[in-house]
Coordinates of C-alpha atoms in Angstrom, one line a residue:
Chain A
M166 CA -98.3 -22.1 -47.9
N167 CA -96.2 -21.7 -50.8
F168 CA -93.8 -24.3 -51.1
H169 CA -92.5 -23.3 -54.8
S170 CA -89.9 -21.1 -53.3
S171 CA -87.4 -24.0 -52.7
P172 CA -84.5 -23.8 -55.0
I173 CA -83.8 -26.0 -57.9
I174 CA -80.7 -28.0 -56.9
D175 CA -77.7 -28.3 -59.3
Q176 CA -77.2 -31.7 -58.8
V177 CA -73.9 -31.9 -60.8
G178 CA -72.6 -29.1 -58.8
L179 CA -73.7 -30.4 -55.5
E180 CA -72.5 -34.0 -55.9
E181 CA -69.1 -32.4 -57.1
R182 CA -68.9 -30.4 -54.1
A183 CA -70.1 -33.3 -51.9
A184 CA -67.1 -35.5 -53.6
R185 CA -64.7 -32.6 -52.8
L186 CA -65.4 -32.5 -49.5
M187 CA -65.0 -36.0 -49.2
K188 CA -61.4 -35.9 -50.0
R189 CA -60.1 -34.0 -47.0
S190 CA -57.3 -36.0 -45.0
I191 CA -57.9 -35.4 -41.3
K192 CA -54.9 -36.9 -39.6
K193 CA -53.5 -37.1 -35.9
S194 CA -54.8 -35.2 -33.3
S195 CA -57.4 -33.8 -35.3
K196 CA -58.4 -37.3 -36.3
E197 CA -58.7 -38.2 -32.7
T198 CA -60.6 -35.3 -31.5
A199 CA -62.9 -35.9 -34.5
L200 CA -63.3 -39.4 -33.7
K201 CA -64.5 -38.8 -30.0
L202 CA -66.8 -35.9 -31.5
A203 CA -68.4 -38.1 -34.1
L204 CA -68.7 -40.9 -30.9
N205 CA -70.4 -38.4 -28.9
M206 CA -72.9 -37.4 -31.9
I207 CA -74.4 -41.0 -32.1
D208 CA -78.0 -42.1 -31.5
L209 CA -77.2 -45.9 -31.2
T210 CA -80.2 -47.3 -32.5
T211 CA -82.0 -50.7 -32.8
L212 CA -85.4 -50.7 -34.7
E213 CA -85.9 -54.3 -35.2
G214 CA -89.1 -56.5 -34.8
Q215 CA -87.3 -58.9 -32.9
D216 CA -85.8 -56.1 -30.2
T217 CA -86.6 -57.1 -26.7
D218 CA -86.3 -55.3 -23.5
G219 CA -83.1 -57.0 -22.8
K220 CA -81.5 -56.2 -26.0
V221 CA -82.6 -52.5 -25.3
R222 CA -80.9 -52.8 -21.8
Q223 CA -77.8 -54.0 -23.1
M224 CA -77.6 -51.3 -25.9
C225 CA -78.2 -48.5 -23.1
Y226 CA -75.2 -50.0 -21.2
K227 CA -73.0 -49.7 -24.0
A228 CA -74.2 -46.3 -25.0
M229 CA -73.0 -45.3 -21.3
H230 CA -69.9 -47.3 -21.7
P231 CA -68.7 -47.6 -25.2
H232 CA -65.4 -48.9 -24.4
D233 CA -64.1 -48.8 -21.0
D234 CA -60.3 -49.5 -21.8
L235 CA -60.4 -46.0 -23.1
P236 CA -60.2 -43.5 -20.5
D237 CA -62.0 -40.1 -21.3
L238 CA -64.5 -41.6 -23.7
P239 CA -67.7 -39.7 -24.2
T240 CA -70.7 -41.4 -23.9
V241 CA -73.0 -41.6 -27.3
A242 CA -75.5 -38.8 -27.6
A243 CA -78.9 -40.9 -27.5
V244 CA -80.4 -44.5 -28.0
C245 CA -83.0 -44.5 -30.5
V246 CA -85.7 -47.2 -29.9
Y247 CA -89.6 -47.9 -30.6
P248 CA -92.0 -46.1 -28.4
T249 CA -92.6 -49.7 -26.4
F250 CA -89.2 -49.4 -25.4
V251 CA -88.9 -46.2 -24.1
K252 CA -89.6 -47.0 -20.5
T253 CA -86.8 -49.6 -20.5
A254 CA -84.4 -47.4 -21.9
K255 CA -85.1 -44.5 -19.4
Q256 CA -84.7 -46.7 -16.5
A257 CA -81.6 -48.3 -17.9
L258 CA -79.9 -44.8 -18.5
K259 CA -81.0 -43.2 -15.2
G260 CA -78.2 -41.0 -14.0
S261 CA -76.2 -40.8 -17.3
K262 CA -76.6 -37.7 -19.7
V263 CA -77.4 -40.2 -22.8
K264 CA -80.8 -39.5 -24.0
V265 CA -83.7 -41.5 -25.0
A266 CA -84.9 -41.0 -28.7
S267 CA -88.0 -42.8 -29.9
V268 CA -89.4 -43.3 -33.5
A269 CA -92.9 -42.7 -33.8
T270 CA -95.8 -42.0 -36.1
A271 CA -96.2 -45.4 -37.6
F272 CA -92.3 -45.7 -38.5
P273 CA -90.8 -46.9 -40.8
A274 CA -93.5 -46.5 -43.5
G275 CA -95.6 -43.8 -41.9
Q276 CA -98.9 -45.2 -43.7
S277 CA -101.4 -44.7 -41.4
T278 CA -104.0 -42.0 -40.1
L279 CA -103.3 -38.5 -38.2
D280 CA -104.9 -39.7 -35.3
V281 CA -102.4 -42.9 -34.7
K282 CA -99.7 -40.7 -35.3
I283 CA -100.6 -38.4 -32.9
S284 CA -101.4 -40.9 -30.2
D285 CA -98.1 -43.1 -31.0
T286 CA -96.2 -39.9 -30.4
R287 CA -97.9 -38.9 -27.4
F288 CA -97.3 -42.6 -25.8
A289 CA -93.5 -41.8 -26.6
V290 CA -93.4 -38.8 -24.9
S291 CA -95.5 -39.8 -22.0
E292 CA -93.0 -42.8 -21.6
G293 CA -90.5 -40.3 -21.3
A294 CA -88.9 -40.0 -24.5
D295 CA -86.7 -36.8 -24.8
E296 CA -86.7 -36.8 -28.8
V297 CA -89.1 -37.9 -31.3
D298 CA -88.2 -39.5 -34.6
M299 CA -91.0 -38.9 -36.9
V300 CA -91.5 -40.3 -40.6
I301 CA -93.0 -38.0 -43.2
S302 CA -95.9 -39.2 -45.4
R303 CA -93.9 -39.6 -48.6
G304 CA -96.9 -41.0 -50.6
R305 CA -98.7 -37.5 -49.9
F306 CA -95.5 -35.7 -50.9
L307 CA -94.8 -37.4 -54.0
K308 CA -98.5 -36.7 -55.0
G309 CA -97.8 -33.0 -54.4
E310 CA -99.9 -32.8 -51.1
Y311 CA -97.4 -30.7 -49.5
N312 CA -99.8 -28.6 -47.1
Y313 CA -100.9 -32.0 -46.0
V314 CA -97.2 -32.9 -45.2
F315 CA -96.6 -29.6 -43.5
D316 CA -99.9 -29.9 -41.2
E317 CA -99.1 -33.3 -40.3
I318 CA -95.4 -32.0 -39.0
A319 CA -97.1 -29.3 -37.2
A320 CA -99.3 -31.5 -35.3
V321 CA -96.9 -34.0 -34.5
K322 CA -94.5 -31.1 -33.1
E323 CA -97.3 -29.9 -31.1
A324 CA -98.0 -33.5 -29.3
C325 CA -94.2 -33.7 -28.8
G326 CA -94.3 -30.8 -26.3
K327 CA -91.1 -30.4 -24.8
A328 CA -89.3 -33.0 -26.7
R329 CA -87.2 -32.2 -29.6
L330 CA -88.6 -33.4 -33.1
K331 CA -86.5 -35.0 -35.6
V332 CA -88.3 -35.4 -39.1
I333 CA -87.3 -38.2 -41.2
L334 CA -87.5 -37.6 -45.1
E335 CA -86.6 -40.8 -46.3
T336 CA -84.4 -39.5 -49.2
G337 CA -84.3 -43.1 -50.7
E338 CA -88.1 -42.6 -51.5
L339 CA -87.9 -39.0 -52.2
S340 CA -85.5 -39.7 -55.3
T341 CA -84.4 -36.4 -56.5
L342 CA -82.5 -33.8 -54.8
D343 CA -85.2 -31.2 -55.8
N344 CA -87.6 -33.2 -53.7
V345 CA -85.2 -33.7 -50.8
R346 CA -84.7 -30.0 -50.8
K347 CA -88.3 -29.2 -51.0
A348 CA -89.3 -31.6 -47.9
S349 CA -86.4 -30.2 -46.1
D350 CA -87.9 -26.6 -46.3
I351 CA -91.3 -28.0 -45.4
A352 CA -90.1 -29.9 -42.4
I353 CA -88.2 -26.7 -41.2
L354 CA -91.0 -24.4 -41.4
A355 CA -93.3 -26.8 -39.7
G356 CA -91.1 -26.6 -36.8
A357 CA -88.6 -29.8 -36.9
D358 CA -85.7 -29.3 -34.4
F359 CA -83.7 -31.7 -36.6
I360 CA -84.4 -32.9 -40.0
K361 CA -83.0 -36.6 -40.7
T362 CA -82.2 -38.5 -43.9
S363 CA -83.5 -41.7 -43.4
T364 CA -85.3 -44.6 -41.4
G365 CA -82.3 -47.0 -42.3
K366 CA -84.8 -49.3 -43.9
I367 CA -84.6 -48.0 -47.5
K368 CA -81.5 -47.8 -49.5
P369 CA -80.0 -45.3 -50.8
A370 CA -79.9 -43.2 -47.2
A371 CA -77.6 -40.9 -46.1
T372 CA -75.3 -40.6 -49.3
P373 CA -73.1 -37.6 -49.5
A374 CA -75.2 -35.6 -51.8
F375 CA -78.4 -36.2 -49.8
T376 CA -76.7 -35.1 -46.8
L377 CA -75.2 -32.0 -48.2
C378 CA -78.4 -30.9 -49.7
M379 CA -80.2 -31.2 -46.4
L380 CA -77.1 -29.3 -44.7
E381 CA -77.6 -26.5 -47.2
A382 CA -81.4 -26.1 -46.3
C383 CA -80.4 -25.7 -42.6
R384 CA -78.0 -23.2 -43.6
D385 CA -80.2 -21.2 -46.0
H386 CA -82.9 -21.3 -43.1
Y387 CA -80.1 -19.8 -40.7
Y388 CA -79.4 -17.0 -43.0
K389 CA -83.0 -16.1 -43.5
T390 CA -83.9 -16.2 -40.1
G391 CA -81.0 -16.8 -37.5
Q392 CA -82.6 -20.0 -36.4
M393 CA -80.3 -23.1 -36.1
V394 CA -81.8 -26.4 -37.2
G395 CA -80.2 -29.6 -36.3
M396 CA -79.1 -32.4 -38.9
K397 CA -79.2 -36.2 -38.5
P398 CA -77.7 -38.3 -41.4
A399 CA -78.7 -41.9 -40.6
G400 CA -78.6 -45.2 -42.8
G401 CA -75.1 -46.4 -44.5
I402 CA -72.8 -44.6 -41.9
R403 CA -70.6 -47.4 -40.7
T404 CA -67.0 -46.4 -40.8
A405 CA -65.1 -44.0 -38.7
K406 CA -64.0 -42.5 -41.9
D407 CA -67.7 -41.9 -43.2
A408 CA -68.2 -40.2 -40.0
I409 CA -65.1 -37.7 -40.2
R410 CA -66.1 -36.9 -43.8
N411 CA -69.6 -35.9 -42.7
L412 CA -68.2 -33.9 -39.9
V413 CA -66.2 -32.2 -42.6
M414 CA -69.6 -31.2 -44.7
V415 CA -70.9 -30.0 -41.4
R416 CA -68.2 -27.7 -40.6
E417 CA -68.0 -26.4 -44.2
T418 CA -71.6 -26.0 -44.7
L419 CA -72.9 -24.8 -41.3
G420 CA -70.0 -23.8 -39.4
E421 CA -68.5 -24.9 -35.9
A422 CA -71.8 -23.8 -33.9
W423 CA -73.2 -27.1 -35.6
L424 CA -70.2 -29.5 -34.3
S425 CA -72.1 -30.8 -31.3
N426 CA -74.7 -33.2 -30.4
E427 CA -77.1 -30.6 -30.1
W428 CA -77.3 -29.8 -33.6
F429 CA -75.8 -33.0 -35.5
R430 CA -76.3 -36.6 -34.8
F431 CA -75.3 -39.9 -36.7
G432 CA -78.2 -42.5 -36.8
A433 CA -75.9 -45.8 -36.5
S434 CA -75.4 -49.2 -34.9
S435 CA -72.0 -50.4 -36.0
L436 CA -70.3 -46.8 -36.3
A437 CA -69.7 -46.7 -32.6
N438 CA -67.6 -49.9 -32.6
N439 CA -65.6 -48.8 -35.8
I440 CA -64.8 -45.5 -34.2
I441 CA -63.6 -47.6 -31.1
L442 CA -61.4 -49.7 -33.2
Q443 CA -59.6 -46.4 -34.8
L444 CA -59.0 -45.1 -31.1
E445 CA -57.4 -48.1 -30.2
K446 CA -55.1 -48.1 -33.3
I447 CA -54.2 -44.5 -32.2
R448 CA -53.8 -45.8 -28.4
T449 CA -51.9 -48.9 -29.0
G450 CA -50.1 -48.2 -32.7
N451 CA -51.6 -51.5 -33.6
Y452 CA -54.8 -52.2 -35.5
H453 CA -57.3 -53.5 -33.3
S454 CA -59.9 -56.3 -33.2
M455 CA -63.5 -56.6 -32.6
D456 CA -62.5 -59.6 -30.6
Y457 CA -61.8 -57.1 -27.7
I458 CA -64.7 -54.6 -28.1
S459 CA -68.4 -55.4 -26.7
I460 CA -71.0 -55.7 -29.1
D461 CA -73.9 -53.2 -29.8
Chain B
M207 CA -49.6 -70.2 -80.7
A208 CA -47.2 -68.6 -83.0
K209 CA -47.6 -65.3 -81.4
K210 CA -46.9 -67.0 -78.0
N211 CA -43.6 -68.2 -78.9
T212 CA -42.5 -65.0 -80.3
K213 CA -43.2 -63.5 -77.2
I214 CA -41.5 -66.0 -75.0
K215 CA -38.5 -65.6 -77.1
A216 CA -38.6 -61.8 -77.2
S217 CA -38.5 -62.1 -73.3
S218 CA -35.6 -64.4 -73.3
N219 CA -33.7 -62.2 -75.5
G220 CA -33.7 -59.1 -72.9
S221 CA -36.3 -57.1 -74.8
H222 CA -39.5 -58.0 -72.5
N223 CA -40.7 -54.4 -72.7
Q224 CA -40.7 -53.6 -76.4
N225 CA -41.6 -55.9 -79.3
G226 CA -40.1 -55.5 -82.6
T227 CA -37.2 -57.9 -82.6
S228 CA -38.9 -59.6 -85.2
H229 CA -39.4 -58.1 -88.7
Q230 CA -42.2 -59.9 -89.7
D231 CA -44.5 -59.3 -86.5
I232 CA -44.8 -55.8 -85.9
S233 CA -47.4 -55.9 -83.3
L234 CA -46.6 -54.7 -80.0
S235 CA -46.9 -57.3 -77.3
V236 CA -49.3 -56.3 -74.2
Q237 CA -47.7 -56.3 -70.9
K238 CA -49.6 -57.3 -67.8
T239 CA -49.8 -55.2 -65.0
Y240 CA -49.0 -57.1 -61.9
K241 CA -51.5 -55.8 -59.1
L242 CA -52.5 -57.1 -55.8
Y243 CA -55.1 -59.5 -55.1
I244 CA -57.5 -58.5 -52.0
G245 CA -60.9 -59.5 -51.3
G246 CA -61.5 -60.7 -54.7
K247 CA -60.5 -57.6 -56.6
F248 CA -57.1 -56.6 -58.0
P249 CA -56.5 -53.2 -56.8
R250 CA -53.1 -51.4 -57.2
T251 CA -51.2 -50.6 -54.1
E252 CA -52.8 -47.7 -52.1
S253 CA -49.6 -46.2 -51.7
G254 CA -48.9 -45.8 -55.5
R255 CA -45.5 -47.1 -55.0
Y256 CA -43.9 -50.0 -56.9
Y257 CA -40.5 -51.9 -57.1
K258 CA -38.5 -53.1 -59.6
L259 CA -38.5 -57.0 -59.9
K260 CA -35.1 -58.5 -61.4
N261 CA -34.7 -62.0 -62.0
S262 CA -31.7 -64.1 -60.7
K263 CA -29.4 -62.8 -63.6
G264 CA -30.4 -59.1 -63.1
K265 CA -32.5 -58.8 -65.9
F266 CA -35.5 -56.4 -65.3
V267 CA -39.3 -58.7 -65.0
A268 CA -41.9 -56.2 -63.8
N269 CA -42.6 -53.3 -61.9
M270 CA -44.6 -54.9 -59.0
C271 CA -46.7 -53.1 -56.5
R272 CA -44.9 -52.2 -53.3
G273 CA -47.9 -53.1 -50.7
S274 CA -48.2 -51.0 -47.8
R275 CA -49.7 -51.1 -44.3
K276 CA -53.0 -50.0 -45.4
D277 CA -53.0 -52.4 -48.2
F278 CA -52.4 -55.1 -45.5
R279 CA -55.3 -53.7 -43.3
M280 CA -57.7 -53.6 -46.4
A281 CA -56.9 -57.4 -46.7
V282 CA -57.4 -58.3 -43.0
V283 CA -60.7 -56.7 -43.1
A284 CA -61.5 -58.6 -46.4
A285 CA -60.2 -61.7 -44.8
R286 CA -62.5 -61.2 -41.6
K287 CA -65.4 -60.7 -43.7
A288 CA -65.1 -63.9 -45.7
Q289 CA -63.6 -66.3 -43.0
S290 CA -66.9 -67.5 -41.1
S291 CA -68.7 -68.3 -44.1
W292 CA -65.9 -70.0 -45.6
A293 CA -65.3 -72.1 -42.4
G294 CA -69.3 -72.6 -42.4
R295 CA -69.0 -74.3 -45.7
T296 CA -69.4 -78.3 -45.7
A297 CA -65.9 -79.9 -45.8
Y298 CA -66.7 -81.5 -49.1
N299 CA -67.5 -78.0 -50.8
R300 CA -64.0 -76.7 -49.3
S301 CA -62.5 -80.1 -51.0
Q302 CA -64.2 -79.5 -54.5
I303 CA -63.1 -75.8 -54.6
L304 CA -59.1 -76.8 -53.8
Y305 CA -59.6 -79.3 -56.6
R306 CA -61.2 -76.6 -58.7
I307 CA -58.0 -74.7 -58.0
A308 CA -55.7 -77.4 -59.3
E309 CA -58.1 -77.7 -62.6
M310 CA -57.6 -74.1 -63.4
L311 CA -53.9 -74.3 -62.7
E312 CA -53.6 -77.2 -65.0
G313 CA -55.0 -75.6 -67.8
R314 CA -52.5 -72.5 -67.4
K315 CA -49.4 -74.8 -66.8
E316 CA -47.5 -73.0 -69.7
Q317 CA -47.8 -69.5 -68.5
F318 CA -46.3 -70.4 -65.1
I319 CA -43.7 -72.1 -66.7
T320 CA -42.8 -69.2 -68.6
E321 CA -43.1 -67.0 -65.6
L322 CA -40.8 -69.3 -63.8
V323 CA -38.4 -69.5 -66.4
E324 CA -38.3 -65.8 -66.9
L325 CA -37.3 -65.4 -62.9
G326 CA -34.4 -67.6 -63.7
S327 CA -35.5 -71.0 -63.4
T328 CA -34.6 -73.9 -65.8
T329 CA -37.2 -75.4 -67.8
T330 CA -37.0 -78.8 -66.2
A331 CA -37.3 -77.4 -62.8
A332 CA -40.4 -75.1 -63.8
K333 CA -42.3 -77.8 -65.1
K334 CA -41.3 -80.0 -62.0
E335 CA -42.8 -77.1 -59.7
V336 CA -46.0 -76.3 -61.6
Q337 CA -46.7 -80.0 -61.7
L338 CA -46.1 -80.4 -58.0
S339 CA -48.2 -77.3 -57.3
I340 CA -50.8 -78.9 -58.9
D341 CA -50.5 -82.1 -56.8
R342 CA -50.3 -80.2 -53.7
L343 CA -53.7 -78.8 -54.3
V344 CA -55.2 -82.1 -55.1
Y345 CA -53.5 -83.6 -52.0
Y346 CA -55.1 -81.1 -49.7
A347 CA -58.4 -81.2 -51.6
G348 CA -58.3 -84.6 -50.5
W349 CA -57.7 -83.9 -46.8
A350 CA -60.4 -81.3 -46.6
D351 CA -63.0 -83.8 -45.3
K352 CA -60.8 -86.2 -43.6
Y353 CA -58.4 -84.2 -41.3
Q354 CA -61.5 -83.6 -38.6
Q355 CA -62.1 -87.3 -38.2
I356 CA -58.5 -87.9 -38.1
F357 CA -57.5 -85.3 -35.3
S358 CA -60.9 -85.2 -33.2
S359 CA -61.4 -87.4 -30.2
V360 CA -64.0 -88.6 -28.1
N361 CA -62.1 -88.5 -24.6
P362 CA -62.8 -90.9 -21.6
V363 CA -63.8 -89.0 -18.4
A364 CA -64.8 -90.0 -15.2
S365 CA -68.2 -88.0 -14.9
S366 CA -71.5 -88.7 -16.4
H367 CA -70.6 -86.8 -19.7
F368 CA -70.0 -87.2 -23.2
N369 CA -66.5 -85.3 -23.9
F370 CA -65.1 -84.8 -27.3
S371 CA -62.5 -82.8 -28.9
I372 CA -63.0 -81.0 -32.2
L373 CA -61.0 -78.9 -34.5
E374 CA -62.0 -75.3 -35.7
P375 CA -60.0 -73.1 -37.9
M376 CA -57.9 -70.3 -36.1
G377 CA -59.5 -67.5 -38.4
V378 CA -57.4 -65.1 -40.2
V379 CA -53.9 -66.3 -41.0
S380 CA -51.1 -64.0 -42.1
A381 CA -48.3 -65.7 -43.9
F382 CA -44.8 -64.9 -45.7
A383 CA -44.3 -67.0 -48.9
P384 CA -41.0 -69.1 -49.0
E385 CA -37.8 -67.4 -50.5
E386 CA -37.8 -69.9 -52.9
L387 CA -40.1 -71.6 -55.5
G388 CA -42.2 -68.8 -56.2
L389 CA -45.4 -71.0 -57.2
L390 CA -44.8 -74.4 -55.4
G391 CA -43.9 -72.5 -52.0
L392 CA -46.9 -70.1 -52.4
V393 CA -49.2 -73.1 -52.9
S394 CA -47.7 -75.1 -50.2
I395 CA -48.8 -72.3 -47.5
I396 CA -52.0 -71.3 -48.8
A397 CA -53.6 -74.8 -49.3
P398 CA -53.4 -76.3 -45.7
A399 CA -54.6 -72.8 -44.5
I400 CA -57.8 -72.6 -46.6
C401 CA -58.3 -76.2 -46.4
G402 CA -58.9 -76.0 -42.8
G403 CA -61.5 -73.2 -43.2
N404 CA -59.0 -70.1 -42.3
S405 CA -58.8 -67.1 -44.5
I406 CA -55.3 -65.9 -45.5
I407 CA -53.2 -62.9 -46.5
I408 CA -49.8 -64.1 -47.9
L409 CA -47.0 -61.8 -48.9
A410 CA -45.3 -63.0 -52.1
D411 CA -41.6 -63.2 -52.3
E412 CA -40.2 -60.1 -53.2
K413 CA -38.2 -61.9 -56.0
L414 CA -40.8 -64.3 -56.9
A415 CA -43.7 -61.9 -57.2
T416 CA -45.0 -62.5 -60.7
P417 CA -46.4 -66.2 -60.4
A418 CA -48.0 -65.3 -57.1
I419 CA -50.1 -62.7 -58.8
S420 CA -50.9 -64.9 -61.9
F421 CA -52.1 -67.5 -59.1
A422 CA -54.4 -65.1 -58.1
E423 CA -56.0 -64.9 -61.3
V424 CA -56.2 -68.9 -61.1
I425 CA -57.9 -68.5 -57.5
H426 CA -60.2 -65.8 -58.9
T427 CA -61.7 -68.3 -61.5
S428 CA -61.9 -71.3 -59.1
D429 CA -65.0 -70.3 -56.9
V430 CA -63.0 -69.4 -53.9
P431 CA -64.8 -66.8 -52.1
G432 CA -63.4 -63.3 -52.5
G433 CA -61.4 -62.6 -49.4
V434 CA -60.6 -66.1 -48.4
I435 CA -57.0 -65.6 -50.2
N436 CA -55.2 -62.5 -50.2
I437 CA -51.8 -62.2 -52.0
L438 CA -50.0 -58.9 -51.6
T439 CA -46.7 -58.1 -53.0
G440 CA -43.9 -55.9 -51.3
L441 CA -41.0 -55.9 -49.1
R442 CA -41.0 -58.5 -46.3
S443 CA -38.6 -56.1 -44.2
E444 CA -41.1 -53.5 -44.5
L445 CA -44.2 -55.3 -43.6
K446 CA -43.4 -58.1 -41.1
G447 CA -44.1 -55.5 -38.3
H448 CA -47.6 -55.0 -39.7
F449 CA -48.2 -58.9 -40.3
S450 CA -47.4 -59.8 -36.6
S451 CA -48.9 -57.2 -34.6
H452 CA -52.3 -57.0 -36.2
M453 CA -54.9 -57.6 -33.5
D454 CA -57.4 -59.0 -35.7
V455 CA -54.9 -61.6 -37.2
N456 CA -55.0 -65.0 -35.3
A457 CA -51.9 -66.7 -36.7
I458 CA -48.9 -66.1 -38.5
V459 CA -46.8 -68.5 -40.7
Y460 CA -43.2 -67.5 -41.2
T461 CA -40.9 -69.0 -43.8
G462 CA -37.2 -69.2 -43.6
D463 CA -34.7 -68.9 -40.7
D464 CA -33.8 -65.5 -39.8
K465 CA -33.4 -65.9 -36.0
Q466 CA -34.1 -61.9 -35.4
D467 CA -37.2 -62.1 -37.8
I468 CA -38.5 -65.0 -35.8
I469 CA -37.6 -63.4 -32.4
D470 CA -39.6 -60.0 -33.6
I471 CA -42.5 -61.9 -34.8
E472 CA -43.0 -63.9 -31.7
H473 CA -42.5 -60.8 -29.7
N474 CA -45.3 -59.0 -31.7
A475 CA -47.5 -61.8 -31.5
V476 CA -48.0 -62.1 -27.7
K477 CA -50.2 -59.1 -28.2
N478 CA -53.0 -61.2 -29.0
L479 CA -51.3 -64.7 -28.4
K480 CA -51.5 -65.3 -32.2
R481 CA -50.1 -68.6 -32.8
V482 CA -46.7 -68.6 -34.7
R483 CA -45.5 -71.3 -37.1
V484 CA -42.5 -71.2 -38.4
Y485 CA -41.6 -73.5 -41.7
D486 CA -38.0 -74.0 -43.3
L487 CA -38.4 -77.0 -45.6
D488 CA -37.4 -78.4 -48.6
W489 CA -40.8 -77.6 -50.6
Y490 CA -40.0 -80.1 -53.0
S491 CA -40.0 -83.0 -50.4
E492 CA -43.0 -85.2 -49.2
A493 CA -42.3 -83.4 -45.9
A494 CA -43.7 -80.1 -47.2
Q495 CA -47.1 -81.6 -47.3
S496 CA -49.0 -83.2 -44.5
P497 CA -52.4 -83.0 -42.4
Y498 CA -50.4 -81.6 -39.5
M499 CA -49.8 -78.3 -41.7
I500 CA -53.6 -78.2 -41.5
M501 CA -53.6 -79.2 -37.9
D502 CA -51.0 -76.4 -37.3
L503 CA -53.6 -73.8 -37.9
Q504 CA -56.5 -75.3 -36.0
E505 CA -57.7 -74.8 -32.5
T506 CA -59.1 -77.9 -30.3
K507 CA -62.2 -76.9 -28.8
T508 CA -63.3 -79.5 -26.2
T509 CA -67.2 -80.0 -25.1
W510 CA -68.5 -81.5 -22.4
H511 CA -72.1 -82.8 -22.7
P512 CA -73.9 -83.9 -19.8
I513 CA -75.5 -87.6 -20.2
A514 CA -79.0 -88.4 -18.6
H515 CA -79.1 -91.3 -16.5
D516 CA -82.8 -91.5 -16.5
M517 CA -84.2 -91.8 -19.8
T518 CA -87.1 -89.3 -19.1
G519 CA -85.3 -86.1 -20.0
G520 CA -81.9 -84.0 -20.4
G521 CA -79.0 -85.9 -22.4
G522 CA -80.9 -85.5 -25.8
A523 CA -78.7 -87.7 -27.7
Y524 CA -80.0 -90.7 -26.0

């Protein structure tokens, strides 16, 4: 395939546009709506070497019951775990609408053979994962082996079956906006259901400029083909304010159709509790404390 | 030194904002912008508001930040972040840092005397106030590794338990600096709070705000971790509700004797059972420094530790 068709990114222009979108002031009822929407878009994530079944079960409970003091609070969108915890999560979430996403393909470095990555993916799906978060081979990409990266994504997509595929570009390792745009285009053309900024293990991750650049790739693809592709910024989004700013970017770049957890997600762990703090502030009128909110 | 004298003279002449009173010295004096002190940084108030600080004779001194609800919120976030690692430091280290503040203040005595005189104090009173502030810091530096032993206890119980009570800091403290003695009053509230491992957000008195912000510069160069001490300026009437109702503040220190203020604060404090401490003291007096003021911002934790009677297991310490 010809991957030289990706547009060159005007870095200064893009950063300025992103900065301008960051400055919108969202208040009162719009803020409350945005906060609940953002909560409903979270992939509550634990991807640590020290994860255990107990930790995953606890997080699943949090996913279904973010904060029971607040009535009418939505659940989060999904939990995101390693393949070995998919079964545990699936059981813990039984009866709820919360989905299970699993990272796969030798997350987070992706330095493994295609066979291993495919079997990793098949295992996650066979355990019941609704969604698969794969990482691309950044080394190959940076060497210019775009066809390899494309084929790999396509092969993983095939292994996913019905599970939706999120493709992690790891923006912090791609360095330039041009690379991020090219990788976005490759992932979208290879069949990604979502494109995702980062693993959360590398900084910088979901900076406004990287996120906007990827959103524009989704937009251009939609204009060209009429097909929607989802977006998931992950890594470094910790506050309700960050989340609302992201929603503004989505609304302004892709439109309202993307403002649902079908098409937009946040990869985050501490974001949920920060959103709850803000919602409690709105409910009670007082700034709230983490002392009254369960840990995630 | 000659320049400094000129500046002092100029300000007492009532032309603080512009130099040029002297024909020989045509350089303009550079005025300090007084800002807030939050999380180890000196931001302006996010609200963009200010108020004119005038001294006791009605003369303009400086434009001060009129801190807002959001400034306070940012300060609480910074204080919460800093508190646990501050409490986790050794008592000895907290002692060293308190002493370090005293050292830094000692080196800047003249500046504080000037500022206090500018606000209407006499030179004699200002000198006394600065000296007492230094002494007070040294006093609490001495207590940092001793109050725990004095107030903790081993308690007699009837069962086979080792039972002991120890002190733990309340956590994040909000406070109002006294309405007199801009430096000594402020120091008298801050020192016992941080001595005991708390972090603090203190509102400088409206009319005595300049030395409070200069004191922040002293703290900033004294190895106090950012966020442990946060100093705001603004209107007490506007901020008292937020200081007392924030759910992430564990204790509040009120200075003064306004009955309605105290009732309002106690009412708000109920929401998360904040501890309320009210001080109406003569800050020059011996009574204004005491280990009980450290104790006032401590919680007592009592622990039951089983004692094993057979020597083969359990108990640990035996």
